[in-house]
Amino acid sequence: MTSVPGVGVSVIDTLMTLMEFAGPTGQEEPVLAWCRETWAALGAEVTVSPIGNVFARVKADGPRLLVEGHADEIGFVVKSIDRRGFLWLADAQGGSRAFHQRFFVGQNALVVTRTGRVPGIFAAPSGHVLATKPEFTGRLDANDVFVDIGAESKEEAEMLGTHPGAGVLWNPPSQRLGHRIGGKAIDDRVALALATHLLRDLDRTLLAFDLTVAATVQEEIGLNGAYSLAGPGFDRAIAIDNGPIGDYPGVDEREMPLALGAGPALIYKDSMTHYDRRIINQLLDVAAENEIPAQQAVYQGIGTDGAALIKAGIPTALLAIPTRYTHTA
């Protein structure tokens, strides 16, 4: 299923491999399986928690350090299938913002069922129809958006394998765009790609920490996988996740003074916690000593696994990878 990233394989190559897996919240197994196999092949001691979190440990003398990211990606779940075979959606993250904020009508969809994958298209009544409805507010809600899988009846949709509870993802192609890459699930497959290359490239003779890298489950619905880490006894942690930035139109740089190409960001506070300044300061010192660009910021509207680790009593820093258009298609 997997191959170990070789010397000529870049972290971008590994990220684009991971982006192709369909791993909505609660259905992360393809991503977790890749992590289990790849991290074991890199010589780490791999274990799995009862809820599916994957750990890869490189034992050494020193404090126990956790470096982690989450395996799941944002999406939807099928809440019902109507008699004509259309799939109606609920937000897989537990809120309702997706229907008017995530701009997905017309995007390719992928339905993740018990038995396989079913392609479709996110759809809504056309503008020609909506223009005739005086009650239309200009915002699509949960009963305006559906997935068309080309079925002609509920029975046909069920024969294709779809069912209430099936995950539904955006399914755009991963692609290179000039100096950038675009596609689904950069949040948070980038952390797993970085963790993989850390295991590959680490000089174990110089390791000052007993290192564990981890892939957690169900971050997008409430940091559930990370909350379950209350007992492993880590001395400190670095959570890696995507971070919104302010280097494109429509975002106020006063609110988000971060940009692509200026290095990863160390976050002092988000909407759920303050991060450990001792670890942040250590990381900033390492960056300065090695001439690694780094940014610093405060996030006002997001939370990450790092908040769950802090609440579990583990001193934690959040390392954010600047990303445009987070939580959209």
CSV table of N, CA and C in Angstrom, one decimal, residues 126-136:
chain,number,residue,atom,x,y,z
A,126,SER,N,-30.4,26.4,-9.5
A,126,SER,CA,-29.7,27.3,-10.3
A,126,SER,C,-30.2,28.8,-10.0
A,127,GLY,N,-29.3,29.7,-10.3
A,127,GLY,CA,-29.7,31.1,-10.1
A,127,GLY,C,-31.0,31.5,-10.8
A,128,HIS,N,-31.2,30.9,-12.0
A,128,HIS,CA,-32.5,31.2,-12.7
A,128,HIS,C,-33.7,30.8,-11.8
A,129,VAL,N,-33.6,29.7,-11.0
A,129,VAL,CA,-34.7,29.3,-10.2
A,129,VAL,C,-34.7,30.2,-8.9
A,130,LEU,N,-33.6,30.4,-8.3
A,130,LEU,CA,-33.6,31.1,-7.0
A,130,LEU,C,-34.0,32.5,-7.2
A,131,ALA,N,-33.8,33.1,-8.4
A,131,ALA,CA,-34.2,34.5,-8.6
A,131,ALA,C,-35.7,34.7,-8.6
A,132,THR,N,-36.5,33.6,-8.8
A,132,THR,CA,-37.9,33.7,-8.7
A,132,THR,C,-38.5,33.4,-7.3
A,133,LYS,N,-37.6,33.1,-6.3
A,133,LYS,CA,-38.1,32.8,-5.0
A,133,LYS,C,-37.9,34.0,-4.1
A,134,PRO,N,-39.0,34.7,-3.8
A,134,PRO,CA,-38.9,35.9,-3.0
A,134,PRO,C,-38.3,35.6,-1.6
A,135,GLU,N,-38.4,34.4,-1.1
A,135,GLU,CA,-38.0,34.1,0.2
A,135,GLU,C,-36.4,33.8,0.3
A,136,PHE,N,-35.8,33.8,-0.9
A,136,PHE,CA,-34.4,33.5,-0.9
A,136,PHE,C,-33.6,34.6,-0.4
